[in-house]
Amino acid sequence: MTHVTALVILLACLVLSEAQHQPGYCAFYEECGSNPSLTNPSSKVPCLNYTLAPRVTGFTYRKLKQVCPMLDNGADNTYACCSMNQLVTLEWSLGASKALLIRCPSCADNFAHLHCITTCSPNQSQIVNVTKTMNGTKEFKEQKVVVAYQAYLSTTFADASFQSCKNVRVPATGTFAISAMCGRYGAKLCTAQRWYDFQGDSSNGLAPLDIDFRLIPEGVTEGLPEGVVPYKGRALRCNETTPSGGGVCSCQDCLDSCPSLPPLPLPAEPFRLMGTDGFLVISIISLCLLLLAFLFYLLVTCLVKAMERKDEEKGKGKGKDQNGNDVTQQLIDPSEVTCIDRNSLAAQEFLGSLFRTWGTLMASHPLKVLLASAIVVAVFATGLMNIELTTDPVELWSAPNSRARKEKDFHDKYFDPFFRTNQLILTAPGREGYIYDSLLFGMQNFSGIISKDLIVELLELQTRIQNIEFWSEDLNRTASLKDVCFAPLNPSNSSLTDCAVNGLPQYFQNSLVNLNAKVNMTELGVTKEVDWRDHFIYCVNSPLSFKDITDLGMSCMADYGGPVFPFLAVGGYDNEDYTNAEALILTFSLNNYARDDVKFKVALQWEKEFLDIVQEYQRNPNSSFTFAYMAERSLEDEINRTTTEDIPIFMISYAVIFIYIAVALGEYSSWKRMLVDSKFLVGLGGILVVGFSVLASMGFYAWIGVPSSLIILQVVPFLVLAVGADNIFIFVLEYQRDMRMPGEKREEQIGRVLGNVAPSMLLCSLSESVCFFLGALSTMPAVKSFALYAALAVLMDFVLQMTAFVALLSLDARRQDNSRCELVCCVTVSTRRPAKPNEGFLLPLMRKYYAPVLLHPVSRILVMVVFIFMFCASVFLMFHVTVGLDQELAMPQGSYMLEYFKYLYKYFEVGVPTYFVTTKGFNFTTVAGMDAVCSSVGCDQFSLTQKIQYAADYPELSYIGIPANSWVDDFIDWLNPGSKCCRLYTSGPNQGKFCPATELANQCRKKCMVNPINRPLRPSVEKFNFFLPDFLSNRPDLQCPKGGLGAYDKAVVRDENGDIIASRFMAYHTPLTNSQEFTAALEKARELALNITKSMRNISGTSPDFEVFPYTVTYVFYEQYLTIVPEGLFNISLCLLPTFVVCCLLLGLDIRSGLLNLFTIVMITVDTVGVMTLWGIDYNAVALINLVTAVGISVEFVSHLTRSFALSIKPTRVERAMEATANMGSAVFAGVAMTNLPGIIVLAFAKSQLIQIFFFRLNLIITLLGMAHGLIFLPVLLSYFGPGVNKAVLLQLQQAKAKASRDHELSNNTNGTYYNMSYEDNEKKQEPDSVCPKYPTDDSRPSNVIEKEQEQEERVDYF
C-alpha cells in the first residue's frame, strides 16, 4: 500500500512539473465543475490547462472589463486566462465580500485586483504554482481539475491591499469587516498574511479551492520555483480614488482620509489656588476673616463698655425714684419707642388676643369641636378612595416636561420602548483552567468555566427557561416566551427559535449535537481532532461568520439568525482573551410594552416564572455555578418589597415616639396621682392629630388628582410628627407651668395659655408650610408631590391643633381637675393636685445649670469659635459632596440585585446601548442629506456617524465605546451593484420588483442601480423611496449580509407620505459603574448630539426645529443630576425665604431677629451637607427632600427660641438668652429633639439601604445639628447680636405699674398683682453681656437708669 501511495504522488508531481512558469501562459483555464473534495456544489474549480493566454473579445471582454477592469488593455489587445464562465463565477464569488468592503472603493478594488490576477492574469503561470489536482469531468470527459495552488505576491502589493481594507467597518454592528475575513484572529490580530490565508482556505465556505498565498519581500528570489515572479502590481491606498471613478474612502474606513482635528479639550481641572484645593483655601481664608471679625467685635465691645463705666464713675450715679429709692428698671420716654417696637407689640397683642379668644371658645365646646374636626377630616379623607400611588421610577424622578422624559416619550412612540432584559451572569469559582493544544490555533489557555460540562449545564438551564409556559388570564390561553420575546428577524410570527437569546450555547445553535461534534482534520501535514473548543475560539473572534474554518463546518450565528458578540456570551476577560473569561452570560430579551397593553402583564408573568426557575436552580445543591441574575421587573419588585417589609419599622418608630410623648407630657407629682396626671390620652390625641392631618392632606390631593408615592407615606408623617409634637409640648408644658388666676375659669386659662404660645406655633407652622408650598415649584415629580403633601399636612396639623387638640386638652384638664384616672375615668383619687405649678425636671435643670454654663463669657467665645469652624469646614466639604444615587442603594440589604450589580460591574465588558435619534424635518433622500449622515465613500467628513466615530476614538472622554451603526451606509452598500443584495426580477409575475439574494441569478439579472461615473453611488429620491422598504425587510444572509431586517427595520419610521419622521443610530457606551459615570455619559452624549444637530441644520431644506438627541433607558433617571445642584439651591432658598419673611412679620418687622433666625437655619443646612460628605451620603433627589425637611425641622429648633428672646424684657441680652434657653429651650428639647431621636434610631434597623442612609443617617444628622445650633449656638448668637429689649413693652409695663401704684395708693391695697412681670433679684446683677466682667455697666440705653429694690415675684411667662 505504501508503494502505491508513493507512486501516485510521484506521478502527480511529474504531471504538475510539465507546466512551466513563463509570461503569457496560463496555469489553468475554464471551469471543470465542482471541487471534488468539497460538498458545496457552488465551489467551481478550473481545469488544469497550461496554455497561452487567449485574447478576450465580445461579451467576454465586456464582462472582464466589468469584473476586472485592471486587466483591460483595450478591445483588441486584452488577454486573460479566464473564460466567460470563470468571470461569472468570480463576479459571484466577489459579491459576498464586496458587500462588506464596497463602502471603501479602493479596498474593494484591491480585493478584486488580487483575485482577478490569480484567476485571469495573462501571466498567470508566473504568479501561481499548481500544487494539487484531482480527477474531474468537463462535458462528460475526464479532466484534471485544480483544487490547490500557490499564489506569489510581493509584500508591497499584499501589505498595501491589507492596509486599505483593515479599517473598513460594518455599520450594522460597529465592528470591522476584516474581523469576518480573518478567521480565528479577528480584527485585532489580523495581518496581511492571515487575511490572505483565510481567503485561500476552502473550509471558510467561500473559497472554492485552497490557495496558499506566499508573500515575498522585494528582491527575494530564494526558494521561488523557477520562472515564478511575485506579482508587483500597485495597490490603491484607501485615500485614493479608483480608476473606475470610485471616491476616496471615508475617515471611518480609512485613517489616512481623516481630517486633522483640533486637540480635544481635556476635562476641567479641579479648582485650585496656590497649588492646593481652591475651596480649602477659600474656607481657611473665610474662617480667619470670620474669627478676626468676631475678635474685633469683642474688642470694640470691651472698649465701649470700659468707656461707659468711666462715664458712670464720673458721677452719673444711680437713678432714684420719686421716693429716693434705687431702681434697676429703665424709665422709658414714649419718644424713645421706635416704630418697629410698636409694630412688634401690636402684632403680639393682636395675635395673643385673637388666639386667647379662639382658645377659650374651643375649650368651652370641646365635644362639638371634636365632632366638627372629625367631619372635616372625614370629608377630606374620602378622597383616599381615588388615590393614585406612583411606583414607576420614571414617573417619580423625571418631570413630564423634562428633556429626558420628552426624548423618552418620542423614542417610545416611534420605536417601541427599550426591550426588557432578563439576564444571568454565571461563574464557577474553584474550577481549574487548562491548556488546549488546538490544531488551528495552537496552545490556548482555557479558564475553568469554559468547559463542556458547564456549557451543557448552561444549555439545559437555558432550554428550561425557553420552554416556560403558563396560563395567561389576559390572553385567555397558555402563553410562552414566543408571545413576548424580542424576535428581530421574525417579529410578526415568532417561534421559540426566533427569540433573541444570547449566550455561549448559541455559537452551537443551542444544539447538543453541534456541541458534541468532533472530526479529524489535517492542517499542514498534521492531523488532529477538532471539537467545540476550536469552533468557540473561531466564533468569538469572528461572530459574523456563517461557517467556521474547521472541518466541523458549523455556523457561528445564533439559531434566531443574528450574531452573538463575545461580550454578550462571556465576561471577565482582558484584551479580548475570550478563552480566559471568568463568567458566562445568558440574556433573554423581551419586547417592552406600554403599561396599559395586555402583553405588559404577560411579560411580567413570564419574568416571574423566569425568576422562580432561576431561584430554584440557585437553591439546587447540585448546581455547578455561582451566579447572579435579574429580570426587568426586579428593580421595581425589590423596591416595593423593601418598602413593604420596612413598614413595620416605621410603625415601631411611630410607636416609640407615641410612648415617649405620652410619658413625657405627664406631670408626676406623686405615685397616687400618676394615672390622674399622666397624659396618655393627650399624647394619643396629638398623634391622631398628626395622622389625621396627613390623611386629610393625602385625601385632598387624591381628590384633585395629584399622585402620591411611597416616599410620601414614609417621610410626611415623620415630618409632621416632628413639627406637631413640638407644638404639643410647648402648649401642654406651658399649661402645666401656668397658675390659674383668681376667678379664672379653666377654659379661660386654656385660652390665655394658647394666646401666649399660639403665635410661636403659628410662626413655625406657617414658615414650614409656605416653605413646602414654594418647594412644590421643583420640576422633580417626587420632590414636587412631597412638598405639596407636606405643606398641606403641616397646615392641617396646625389647624387641628388649634381646634381638636385644644378641645381634647380641655376635656383632659376637666378630668384632671376632678382627680379622675386616665383610661378608667370612673375611678377618682383623694390626693389633691399641688397648688404650685409643676415645672418638671428639665426646666429647673436648664435654668439652674445649663443656661448659666452655656452663657458664661468663656463658654460663649468657645461656642462661637467652634461653630464658625464647623460652618467653614462644612462649606469646604459641601463642594466635595458626591452627586448621584447608585442604583444598588435602592435595593434592600440581602437583595439578589446587589449581587447582580456586583457581577455586572465586574464581568460585563461593554456599556448600555445608546441611540442617536433624529426627529422630523431632515431630508434623507437627497444626496446632501445622505452625505450628512453616512460615513462611507463620498460622505461628509463631519457627518452624523463620522462624528460619533471621532467620539468613540476617545472613549475615556466621550464614554462612547462602540461607534454607531448606520442604516444609511448599509442601504447605500445594499444598493451597490458590486454586491448581490439588490436585484430585480427580470421575468415572471414579480418582474421589476425586488429580488432577494437567495433567488437564482437567471431570474434576477438586473441590478437595482448602475455604478455612476466619477461620483459616489447615491440613489435618486425616487429610488431611495422605492427600495428603502425592501432594504428594511431584507433578511441578512451569507449572500447578502447587508440586509436591514433585524438591524434596521425598526430604526426608520416613515409617515403615510413616505417621509422619514424619525430614525435612530445605535452606539454603545463604555462600561458605566456609578451614577457619576452615567451622568457624565449623558452630558457628553448631549454635547455630541448638539454638535451634530447644528451641522445638519445647515443642510438645505432642513427644518429649524430638527434635532438629534441621544437616548438610552438610563438617561431619564440620571438627567436630574445635571441640574440637581442649582435646583436644590433654588428649592432650599425658596424654603429659607418664608422663614425670614414670616419671622419678621409675626415679630412686627423685627428684621434683626429674622436675619439671626435665617442665618442659623442656613448654618444647619450647610453643616448638614458637610456631614453628608463625611458620612458618605450622596446628594440626590432623596437627599434634597430630606434637606427641604431639614429646613422645616430647623425652624422648630430655632424660631421658638428666637421669638422667646425677642419678647423677653430682661435688661441684658445674656439674661434674655438665659430666660429663652431655660423656658423655651427645654420645651424644644423635649418636643423636637427627644421626639425625633427615638424614632430615628429605630430606622437604623430597616432593611432598605435608602432608609438607612437617607432617613436614619440623614435625619439623625439633621436632628443633632438642629439641636446643637438651636440649643447651643443660637442662645450664644443672640447674647451677642440679638435685638434689644422691646421698649414698647417696657413702656407698657411702666405705665401699667404706675397705674397700679396709683390705684394702690388710693385703695391702700397692699396686695397688688403684676401680670407678666420679670423676676428681679434684690441685689444689682453684674452685667454679663461682655467679655470684660470686671466692671458693672448698664445696657447702653439712652434712658436714665435707676435702681429699685423689689420684692421677689413669681414669674409668669410672657410669650
Short mmCIF file of C-alpha atoms in Angstrom, two decimals, residues 16 26-38 40-51 80-87 89-90 93 115-121 124 128-139 141-150 202 206-211:
data_model
loop_
_atom_site.label_atom_id
_atom_site.label_comp_id
_atom_site.label_asym_id
_atom_site.label_seq_id
_atom_site.Cartn_x
_atom_site.Cartn_y
_atom_site.Cartn_z
CA LEU A 16 2.47 19.19 -12.42
CA CYS A 26 -2.00 30.16 -18.14
CA ALA A 27 -1.72 27.57 -15.39
CA PHE A 28 -5.40 26.71 -15.60
CA TYR A 29 -8.31 27.71 -17.78
CA GLU A 30 -12.07 27.22 -17.96
CA GLU A 31 -14.27 25.63 -15.30
CA CYS A 32 -14.31 21.91 -14.70
CA GLY A 33 -17.28 21.54 -12.38
CA SER A 34 -17.38 21.49 -8.61
CA ASN A 35 -14.47 20.82 -6.30
CA PRO A 36 -14.48 17.03 -5.74
CA SER A 37 -13.03 17.50 -2.24
CA LEU A 38 -15.86 19.77 -1.11
CA ASN A 40 -20.51 22.63 -1.74
CA PRO A 41 -21.85 22.39 -5.33
CA SER A 42 -21.20 26.08 -5.95
CA SER A 43 -17.44 25.68 -5.45
CA LYS A 44 -16.44 25.79 -9.10
CA VAL A 45 -12.81 24.92 -9.85
CA PRO A 46 -10.75 25.45 -13.01
CA CYS A 47 -9.31 22.89 -15.37
CA LEU A 48 -5.58 22.31 -15.32
CA ASN A 49 -4.51 23.78 -18.65
CA TYR A 50 -1.04 25.07 -19.40
CA THR A 51 -1.70 27.15 -22.49
CA ALA A 80 -6.76 36.72 -19.98
CA CYS A 81 -6.60 33.23 -18.52
CA CYS A 82 -10.29 33.02 -17.72
CA SER A 83 -13.38 32.22 -19.67
CA MET A 84 -16.82 33.77 -19.55
CA ASN A 85 -17.94 31.12 -17.07
CA GLN A 86 -14.99 31.85 -14.82
CA LEU A 87 -15.72 35.58 -14.92
CA THR A 89 -18.26 32.72 -11.08
CA LEU A 90 -15.59 35.20 -9.99
CA SER A 93 -17.66 34.97 -5.51
CA HIS A 115 -8.39 37.57 -7.22
CA CYS A 116 -8.51 38.85 -10.79
CA ILE A 117 -4.73 38.48 -11.01
CA THR A 118 -4.71 34.95 -9.68
CA THR A 119 -7.71 33.91 -11.76
CA CYS A 120 -7.42 35.87 -15.03
CA SER A 121 -3.95 37.36 -15.39
CA GLN A 124 -0.94 33.57 -14.58
CA VAL A 128 0.61 30.76 -9.41
CA ASN A 129 2.04 27.33 -8.89
CA VAL A 130 -0.48 24.49 -9.01
CA THR A 131 0.12 22.14 -6.08
CA LYS A 132 -2.80 19.73 -6.20
CA THR A 133 -5.12 18.40 -8.84
CA MET A 134 -7.86 15.83 -8.86
CA ASN A 135 -9.81 13.98 -11.49
CA GLY A 136 -12.92 15.77 -12.65
CA THR A 137 -15.20 15.92 -15.63
CA LYS A 138 -15.88 18.53 -18.22
CA GLU A 139 -18.51 17.92 -20.84
CA LYS A 141 -14.79 13.97 -20.40
CA GLU A 142 -12.33 13.20 -17.65
CA GLN A 143 -10.19 16.22 -16.86
CA LYS A 144 -7.65 17.24 -14.27
CA VAL A 145 -9.06 19.96 -12.04
CA VAL A 146 -7.05 22.32 -9.87
CA VAL A 147 -8.00 22.12 -6.19
CA ALA A 148 -4.97 23.86 -4.68
CA TYR A 149 -2.27 26.23 -5.82
CA GLN A 150 0.29 28.68 -4.53
CA SER A 202 -11.70 26.38 1.28
CA LEU A 206 -16.46 30.91 0.41
CA ALA A 207 -13.20 29.86 -1.30
CA PRO A 208 -13.83 27.18 -3.98
CA LEU A 209 -10.32 25.75 -3.59
CA ASP A 210 -7.24 26.08 -1.41
CA ILE A 211 -4.86 28.92 -2.20
#
